[in-house]
């Protein structure tokens, strides 16, 4: 079974721009969660989507948004990028039968904001 | 806000030694997950513990969930170089803002020296 895939793997953007990251979950998994990982703050939960609906949300500003499609694929968007948004963005999928159950992570997208 | 404190932050040991990593919080969690992350990759789930006092063994790794479901420990017996990596604990539960989240500790970076 193929794992979680994320595209692109690396991205460089300029402050003020916006960015969209993509995630394809493991086949059969209906929940997709997004996380931000930085050296200072560690791994922080952004949001979880299940059946095209945001089921849970972390403590991030409204510049961070996401969506999920009918095939469970998900996208995350960050608008008006700031230098502090530079991070590894990880997507994880799970069966979805229990909220934020066992997470299967992708390799991440490394975003650098200059 | 839920916080998970992991200790130690860094650990460097010789192959064959035993070690314990701790994960502590003042919050109660519905479940606690342990992950291992290697450079350039996403975290990989090791185990999920759900019941207070639960002990799970995975070969040389022993995981324990505290009776009050606020803390957990990971014990590795006879460490091998393949155990090298970043160990993360993550607790599932409601945050102060009322949303259900997965809160990660900042991790323990383990180096096993041959």
PDB file of C-alpha atoms in Angstrom:
ATOM      1  CA  UNK A   1       0.000   0.000   0.000  1.00  0.00           C
ATOM      2  CA  UNK A   2       1.423   3.377  -0.967  1.00  0.00           C
ATOM      3  CA  UNK A   3       2.164   5.784   1.865  1.00  0.00           C
ATOM      4  CA  UNK A   4       1.193   9.393   2.323  1.00  0.00           C
ATOM      5  CA  UNK A   5       2.573  11.611  -0.415  1.00  0.00           C
ATOM      6  CA  UNK A   6       3.147  15.345  -0.228  1.00  0.00           C
ATOM      7  CA  UNK A   7       3.945  17.795  -2.994  1.00  0.00           C
ATOM      8  CA  UNK A   8       6.057  19.731  -3.457  1.00  0.00           C
ATOM      9  CA  UNK A   9       8.867  18.502  -1.205  1.00  0.00           C
ATOM     10  CA  UNK A  10      10.659  21.851  -1.162  1.00  0.00           C
ATOM     11  CA  UNK A  11       9.409  25.365  -1.734  1.00  0.00           C
ATOM     12  CA  UNK A  12      10.895  28.844  -1.515  1.00  0.00           C
ATOM     13  CA  UNK A  13       8.539  31.805  -1.312  1.00  0.00           C
ATOM     14  CA  UNK A  14       8.814  35.511  -0.635  1.00  0.00           C
ATOM     15  CA  UNK A  15       7.214  37.290   2.307  1.00  0.00           C
ATOM     16  CA  UNK A  16       3.675  38.390   1.458  1.00  0.00           C
ATOM     17  CA  UNK A  17       3.054  35.653  -1.099  1.00  0.00           C
ATOM     18  CA  UNK A  18       0.690  32.755  -0.626  1.00  0.00           C
ATOM     19  CA  UNK A  19       1.364  29.029  -0.959  1.00  0.00           C
ATOM     20  CA  UNK A  20      -0.659  25.853  -1.449  1.00  0.00           C
ATOM     21  CA  UNK A  21       0.602  22.460  -0.325  1.00  0.00           C
ATOM     22  CA  UNK A  22      -0.901  19.150  -1.356  1.00  0.00           C
ATOM     23  CA  UNK A  23      -1.341  15.831   0.421  1.00  0.00           C
ATOM     24  CA  UNK A  24      -2.575  12.450  -0.817  1.00  0.00           C
ATOM     25  CA  UNK A  25      -3.509  10.083   2.018  1.00  0.00           C
ATOM     26  CA  UNK A  26      -3.114   6.333   2.224  1.00  0.00           C
ATOM     27  CA  UNK A  27      -5.847   4.595   0.234  1.00  0.00           C
ATOM     28  CA  UNK A  28      -8.872   4.027   2.456  1.00  0.00           C
ATOM     29  CA  UNK A  29      -7.916   6.700   4.979  1.00  0.00           C
ATOM     30  CA  UNK A  30     -10.586   9.368   5.318  1.00  0.00           C
ATOM     31  CA  UNK A  31      -8.919  11.721   7.795  1.00  0.00           C
ATOM     32  CA  UNK A  32      -6.102  14.102   6.921  1.00  0.00           C
ATOM     33  CA  UNK A  33      -4.308  16.267   9.469  1.00  0.00           C
ATOM     34  CA  UNK A  34      -1.735  18.982   8.977  1.00  0.00           C
ATOM     35  CA  UNK A  35       1.159  19.914  11.250  1.00  0.00           C
ATOM     36  CA  UNK A  36       3.890  22.539  11.339  1.00  0.00           C
ATOM     37  CA  UNK A  37       7.323  21.509  12.608  1.00  0.00           C
ATOM     38  CA  UNK A  38       9.978  24.068  13.588  1.00  0.00           C
ATOM     39  CA  UNK A  39      13.138  23.703  15.680  1.00  0.00           C
ATOM     40  CA  UNK A  40      11.818  26.114  18.300  1.00  0.00           C
ATOM     41  CA  UNK A  41       8.201  25.022  18.679  1.00  0.00           C
ATOM     42  CA  UNK A  42       8.397  21.399  17.609  1.00  0.00           C
ATOM     43  CA  UNK A  43       5.409  19.744  15.972  1.00  0.00           C
ATOM     44  CA  UNK A  44       2.197  21.747  16.202  1.00  0.00           C
ATOM     45  CA  UNK A  45      -1.253  20.648  15.096  1.00  0.00           C
ATOM     46  CA  UNK A  46      -2.879  22.854  12.454  1.00  0.00           C
ATOM     47  CA  UNK A  47      -6.171  21.128  11.604  1.00  0.00           C
ATOM     48  CA  UNK A  48      -7.850  17.837  10.782  1.00  0.00           C
ATOM     49  CA  UNK A  49     -10.238  17.145   7.933  1.00  0.00           C
ATOM     50  CA  UNK A  50     -12.656  14.241   7.717  1.00  0.00           C
ATOM     51  CA  UNK A  51     -15.193  13.680   4.950  1.00  0.00           C
ATOM     52  CA  UNK A  52     -14.439  17.100   3.430  1.00  0.00           C
ATOM     53  CA  UNK A  53     -15.191  18.887   6.734  1.00  0.00           C
ATOM     54  CA  UNK A  54     -12.783  20.444   9.196  1.00  0.00           C
ATOM     55  CA  UNK A  55     -13.228  18.325  12.295  1.00  0.00           C
ATOM     56  CA  UNK A  56     -10.607  19.869  14.601  1.00  0.00           C
ATOM     57  CA  UNK A  57      -8.465  22.989  14.574  1.00  0.00           C
ATOM     58  CA  UNK A  58      -5.290  24.053  16.332  1.00  0.00           C
ATOM     59  CA  UNK A  59      -4.252  27.496  17.501  1.00  0.00           C
ATOM     60  CA  UNK A  60      -3.053  29.050  14.275  1.00  0.00           C
ATOM     61  CA  UNK A  61      -4.170  32.339  12.680  1.00  0.00           C
ATOM     62  CA  UNK A  62      -6.727  32.455   9.902  1.00  0.00           C
ATOM     63  CA  UNK A  63      -3.950  32.818   7.302  1.00  0.00           C
ATOM     64  CA  UNK A  64      -3.670  29.049   7.557  1.00  0.00           C
ATOM     65  CA  UNK A  65      -6.534  27.231   5.897  1.00  0.00           C
ATOM     66  CA  UNK A  66      -7.198  23.893   4.322  1.00  0.00           C
ATOM     67  CA  UNK A  67      -9.679  21.814   2.476  1.00  0.00           C
ATOM     68  CA  UNK A  68     -10.358  18.197   1.654  1.00  0.00           C
ATOM     69  CA  UNK A  69     -11.731  16.781  -1.551  1.00  0.00           C
ATOM     70  CA  UNK A  70     -14.157  13.923  -2.073  1.00  0.00           C
ATOM     71  CA  UNK A  71     -11.262  11.533  -2.767  1.00  0.00           C
ATOM     72  CA  UNK A  72      -9.791  12.471   0.660  1.00  0.00           C
ATOM     73  CA  UNK A  73      -6.877  14.373  -0.878  1.00  0.00           C
ATOM     74  CA  UNK A  74      -6.192  17.582   0.994  1.00  0.00           C
ATOM     75  CA  UNK A  75      -4.621  20.957   0.381  1.00  0.00           C
ATOM     76  CA  UNK A  76      -3.306  23.497   2.840  1.00  0.00           C
ATOM     77  CA  UNK A  77      -3.012  27.176   2.026  1.00  0.00           C
ATOM     78  CA  UNK A  78      -1.027  29.878   3.772  1.00  0.00           C
ATOM     79  CA  UNK A  79      -1.720  33.453   2.737  1.00  0.00           C
ATOM     80  CA  UNK A  80       0.405  36.553   3.303  1.00  0.00           C
ATOM     81  CA  UNK A  81       3.493  34.555   4.182  1.00  0.00           C
ATOM     82  CA  UNK A  82       5.698  35.708   7.045  1.00  0.00           C
ATOM     83  CA  UNK A  83       9.316  34.790   7.742  1.00  0.00           C
ATOM     84  CA  UNK A  84       8.157  32.801  10.758  1.00  0.00           C
ATOM     85  CA  UNK A  85       6.137  30.501   8.509  1.00  0.00           C
ATOM     86  CA  UNK A  86       9.362  28.840   7.380  1.00  0.00           C
ATOM     87  CA  UNK A  87       8.958  25.267   8.568  1.00  0.00           C
ATOM     88  CA  UNK A  88       8.462  21.652   7.651  1.00  0.00           C
ATOM     89  CA  UNK A  89       4.769  21.091   6.963  1.00  0.00           C
ATOM     90  CA  UNK A  90       3.674  17.549   7.594  1.00  0.00           C
ATOM     91  CA  UNK A  91       0.508  15.862   6.511  1.00  0.00           C
ATOM     92  CA  UNK A  92      -0.788  12.716   8.188  1.00  0.00           C
ATOM     93  CA  UNK A  93      -3.653  10.418   7.348  1.00  0.00           C
ATOM     94  CA  UNK A  94      -5.641   8.049   9.504  1.00  0.00           C
ATOM     95  CA  UNK A  95      -8.650   5.828   9.075  1.00  0.00           C
ATOM     96  CA  UNK A  96     -10.799   8.481  10.717  1.00  0.00           C
ATOM     97  CA  UNK A  97     -12.896   6.102  12.788  1.00  0.00           C
ATOM     98  CA  UNK A  98     -11.560   7.802  15.917  1.00  0.00           C
ATOM     99  CA  UNK A  99     -10.712  11.491  16.029  1.00  0.00           C
ATOM    100  CA  UNK A 100      -6.992  12.103  15.645  1.00  0.00           C
ATOM    101  CA  UNK A 101      -6.279   8.393  15.811  1.00  0.00           C
ATOM    102  CA  UNK A 102      -3.041   6.763  14.779  1.00  0.00           C
ATOM    103  CA  UNK A 103      -1.356   9.118  12.343  1.00  0.00           C
ATOM    104  CA  UNK A 104       0.602   8.018   9.285  1.00  0.00           C
ATOM    105  CA  UNK A 105       2.857  10.861   8.218  1.00  0.00           C
ATOM    106  CA  UNK A 106       4.149  11.903   4.833  1.00  0.00           C
ATOM    107  CA  UNK A 107       7.727  13.108   4.302  1.00  0.00           C
ATOM    108  CA  UNK A 108       6.727  16.755   4.559  1.00  0.00           C
ATOM    109  CA  UNK A 109       7.093  19.927   2.512  1.00  0.00           C
ATOM    110  CA  UNK A 110      10.002  22.142   3.501  1.00  0.00           C
ATOM    111  CA  UNK A 111       8.851  25.765   3.097  1.00  0.00           C
ATOM    112  CA  UNK A 112      11.369  28.584   3.211  1.00  0.00           C
ATOM    113  CA  UNK A 113      10.093  32.164   3.304  1.00  0.00           C
ATOM    114  CA  UNK A 114      12.612  34.875   2.376  1.00  0.00           C
TER     115      UNK A 114
ATOM    116  CA  UNK B   1      -3.246  25.139  26.665  1.00  0.00           C
ATOM    117  CA  UNK B   2      -2.021  21.570  26.856  1.00  0.00           C
ATOM    118  CA  UNK B   3       1.726  21.079  27.186  1.00  0.00           C
ATOM    119  CA  UNK B   4       3.766  17.903  27.002  1.00  0.00           C
ATOM    120  CA  UNK B   5       7.234  18.081  28.504  1.00  0.00           C
ATOM    121  CA  UNK B   6       9.705  15.535  27.253  1.00  0.00           C
ATOM    122  CA  UNK B   7      12.965  14.703  28.988  1.00  0.00           C
ATOM    123  CA  UNK B   8      15.747  14.460  28.409  1.00  0.00           C
ATOM    124  CA  UNK B   9      15.966  16.686  25.339  1.00  0.00           C
ATOM    125  CA  UNK B  10      19.169  14.985  24.170  1.00  0.00           C
ATOM    126  CA  UNK B  11      20.575  11.565  24.997  1.00  0.00           C
ATOM    127  CA  UNK B  12      23.801   9.999  23.786  1.00  0.00           C
ATOM    128  CA  UNK B  13      24.523   6.446  24.898  1.00  0.00           C
ATOM    129  CA  UNK B  14      26.669   3.463  23.997  1.00  0.00           C
ATOM    130  CA  UNK B  15      25.215   0.511  22.155  1.00  0.00           C
ATOM    131  CA  UNK B  16      23.904  -2.058  24.622  1.00  0.00           C
ATOM    132  CA  UNK B  17      22.902   0.418  27.316  1.00  0.00           C
ATOM    133  CA  UNK B  18      19.352   0.923  28.586  1.00  0.00           C
ATOM    134  CA  UNK B  19      17.517   4.246  28.592  1.00  0.00           C
ATOM    135  CA  UNK B  20      14.217   5.822  29.556  1.00  0.00           C
ATOM    136  CA  UNK B  21      12.488   8.811  27.987  1.00  0.00           C
ATOM    137  CA  UNK B  22       9.773  10.669  29.873  1.00  0.00           C
ATOM    138  CA  UNK B  23       6.703  12.558  28.728  1.00  0.00           C
ATOM    139  CA  UNK B  24       4.857  14.602  31.361  1.00  0.00           C
ATOM    140  CA  UNK B  25       1.855  16.907  31.452  1.00  0.00           C
ATOM    141  CA  UNK B  26      -0.591  18.472  33.863  1.00  0.00           C
ATOM    142  CA  UNK B  27      -3.388  17.652  31.423  1.00  0.00           C
ATOM    143  CA  UNK B  28      -5.302  14.399  31.053  1.00  0.00           C
ATOM    144  CA  UNK B  29      -5.201  12.782  27.636  1.00  0.00           C
ATOM    145  CA  UNK B  30      -7.609  10.380  25.980  1.00  0.00           C
ATOM    146  CA  UNK B  31      -4.682   8.540  24.465  1.00  0.00           C
ATOM    147  CA  UNK B  32      -0.962   8.948  24.045  1.00  0.00           C
ATOM    148  CA  UNK B  33       1.035   8.070  20.959  1.00  0.00           C
ATOM    149  CA  UNK B  34       4.784   7.606  20.558  1.00  0.00           C
ATOM    150  CA  UNK B  35       6.573   8.290  17.282  1.00  0.00           C
ATOM    151  CA  UNK B  36      10.130   8.095  15.986  1.00  0.00           C
ATOM    152  CA  UNK B  37      11.349  10.531  13.361  1.00  0.00           C
ATOM    153  CA  UNK B  38      14.517  10.292  11.311  1.00  0.00           C
ATOM    154  CA  UNK B  39      16.096  13.230   9.456  1.00  0.00           C
ATOM    155  CA  UNK B  40      14.266  14.162   6.262  1.00  0.00           C
ATOM    156  CA  UNK B  41      11.288  11.968   7.037  1.00  0.00           C
ATOM    157  CA  UNK B  42       7.937  12.244   8.759  1.00  0.00           C
ATOM    158  CA  UNK B  43       7.352  10.659  12.183  1.00  0.00           C
ATOM    159  CA  UNK B  44       6.539   6.955  12.270  1.00  0.00           C
ATOM    160  CA  UNK B  45       4.019   5.676  14.810  1.00  0.00           C
ATOM    161  CA  UNK B  46       5.457   3.239  17.350  1.00  0.00           C
ATOM    162  CA  UNK B  47       2.547   2.676  19.723  1.00  0.00           C
ATOM    163  CA  UNK B  48      -0.711   4.079  21.088  1.00  0.00           C
ATOM    164  CA  UNK B  49      -1.648   3.714  24.764  1.00  0.00           C
ATOM    165  CA  UNK B  50      -5.182   4.394  25.887  1.00  0.00           C
ATOM    166  CA  UNK B  51      -5.822   3.024  29.361  1.00  0.00           C
ATOM    167  CA  UNK B  52      -4.300   4.468  32.530  1.00  0.00           C
ATOM    168  CA  UNK B  53      -1.568   2.143  33.803  1.00  0.00           C
ATOM    169  CA  UNK B  54      -1.290   0.403  30.442  1.00  0.00           C
ATOM    170  CA  UNK B  55       2.038  -1.167  29.510  1.00  0.00           C
ATOM    171  CA  UNK B  56       2.861  -2.144  25.928  1.00  0.00           C
ATOM    172  CA  UNK B  57       5.974  -3.914  24.678  1.00  0.00           C
ATOM    173  CA  UNK B  58       7.370  -3.708  21.181  1.00  0.00           C
ATOM    174  CA  UNK B  59      10.458  -5.943  21.051  1.00  0.00           C
ATOM    175  CA  UNK B  60      13.064  -4.030  23.122  1.00  0.00           C
ATOM    176  CA  UNK B  61      10.792  -1.012  23.642  1.00  0.00           C
ATOM    177  CA  UNK B  62       8.432  -0.778  26.629  1.00  0.00           C
ATOM    178  CA  UNK B  63       5.804   1.961  26.806  1.00  0.00           C
ATOM    179  CA  UNK B  64       3.856   2.886  29.912  1.00  0.00           C
ATOM    180  CA  UNK B  65       0.873   5.215  30.343  1.00  0.00           C
ATOM    181  CA  UNK B  66       0.512   6.772  33.780  1.00  0.00           C
ATOM    182  CA  UNK B  67      -2.431   5.802  35.983  1.00  0.00           C
ATOM    183  CA  UNK B  68      -3.866   9.326  35.709  1.00  0.00           C
ATOM    184  CA  UNK B  69      -3.267   9.452  31.920  1.00  0.00           C
ATOM    185  CA  UNK B  70      -1.083  12.546  32.293  1.00  0.00           C
ATOM    186  CA  UNK B  71       2.331  11.036  31.684  1.00  0.00           C
ATOM    187  CA  UNK B  72       4.105   8.282  29.830  1.00  0.00           C
ATOM    188  CA  UNK B  73       7.518   6.702  29.522  1.00  0.00           C
ATOM    189  CA  UNK B  74       9.451   4.839  26.878  1.00  0.00           C
ATOM    190  CA  UNK B  75      12.144   2.397  27.984  1.00  0.00           C
ATOM    191  CA  UNK B  76      14.608   0.905  25.525  1.00  0.00           C
ATOM    192  CA  UNK B  77      16.586  -2.158  26.549  1.00  0.00           C
ATOM    193  CA  UNK B  78      19.997  -2.872  25.023  1.00  0.00           C
ATOM    194  CA  UNK B  79      19.935   0.075  22.617  1.00  0.00           C
ATOM    195  CA  UNK B  80      21.130  -0.472  19.061  1.00  0.00           C
ATOM    196  CA  UNK B  81      22.445   2.044  16.527  1.00  0.00           C
ATOM    197  CA  UNK B  82      19.195   1.596  14.606  1.00  0.00           C
ATOM    198  CA  UNK B  83      17.329   3.152  17.547  1.00  0.00           C
ATOM    199  CA  UNK B  84      18.936   6.518  16.780  1.00  0.00           C
ATOM    200  CA  UNK B  85      16.340   9.183  16.036  1.00  0.00           C
ATOM    201  CA  UNK B  86      13.976  11.779  17.447  1.00  0.00           C
ATOM    202  CA  UNK B  87      11.371  10.271  19.778  1.00  0.00           C
ATOM    203  CA  UNK B  88       8.120  12.203  20.079  1.00  0.00           C
ATOM    204  CA  UNK B  89       5.176  11.708  22.375  1.00  0.00           C
ATOM    205  CA  UNK B  90       1.759  13.077  21.441  1.00  0.00           C
ATOM    206  CA  UNK B  91      -1.343  13.351  23.578  1.00  0.00           C
ATOM    207  CA  UNK B  92      -4.895  13.497  22.216  1.00  0.00           C
ATOM    208  CA  UNK B  93      -7.394  15.573  24.131  1.00  0.00           C
ATOM    209  CA  UNK B  94      -9.312  18.818  24.439  1.00  0.00           C
ATOM    210  CA  UNK B  95      -7.335  22.042  24.556  1.00  0.00           C
ATOM    211  CA  UNK B  96      -8.200  25.010  26.747  1.00  0.00           C
ATOM    212  CA  UNK B  97     -10.031  26.534  23.784  1.00  0.00           C
ATOM    213  CA  UNK B  98     -12.323  23.524  23.598  1.00  0.00           C
ATOM    214  CA  UNK B  99     -11.020  21.980  20.402  1.00  0.00           C
ATOM    215  CA  UNK B 100      -9.769  18.404  20.224  1.00  0.00           C
ATOM    216  CA  UNK B 101      -6.076  18.360  19.391  1.00  0.00           C
ATOM    217  CA  UNK B 102      -3.006  16.202  19.164  1.00  0.00           C
ATOM    218  CA  UNK B 103      -0.331  17.894  21.275  1.00  0.00           C
ATOM    219  CA  UNK B 104       3.277  16.895  20.679  1.00  0.00           C
ATOM    220  CA  UNK B 105       6.233  17.094  23.009  1.00  0.00           C
ATOM    221  CA  UNK B 106       9.364  18.714  21.606  1.00  0.00           C
ATOM    222  CA  UNK B 107      11.090  15.355  21.406  1.00  0.00           C
ATOM    223  CA  UNK B 108      14.099  13.479  22.707  1.00  0.00           C
ATOM    224  CA  UNK B 109      16.992  13.238  20.285  1.00  0.00           C
ATOM    225  CA  UNK B 110      18.654   9.869  20.862  1.00  0.00           C
ATOM    226  CA  UNK B 111      22.095   8.968  19.528  1.00  0.00           C
ATOM    227  CA  UNK B 112      23.305   5.411  20.001  1.00  0.00           C
ATOM    228  CA  UNK B 113      27.055   5.149  19.533  1.00  0.00           C
ATOM    229  CA  UNK B 114      28.545   1.844  18.324  1.00  0.00           C
TER     230      UNK B 114
END
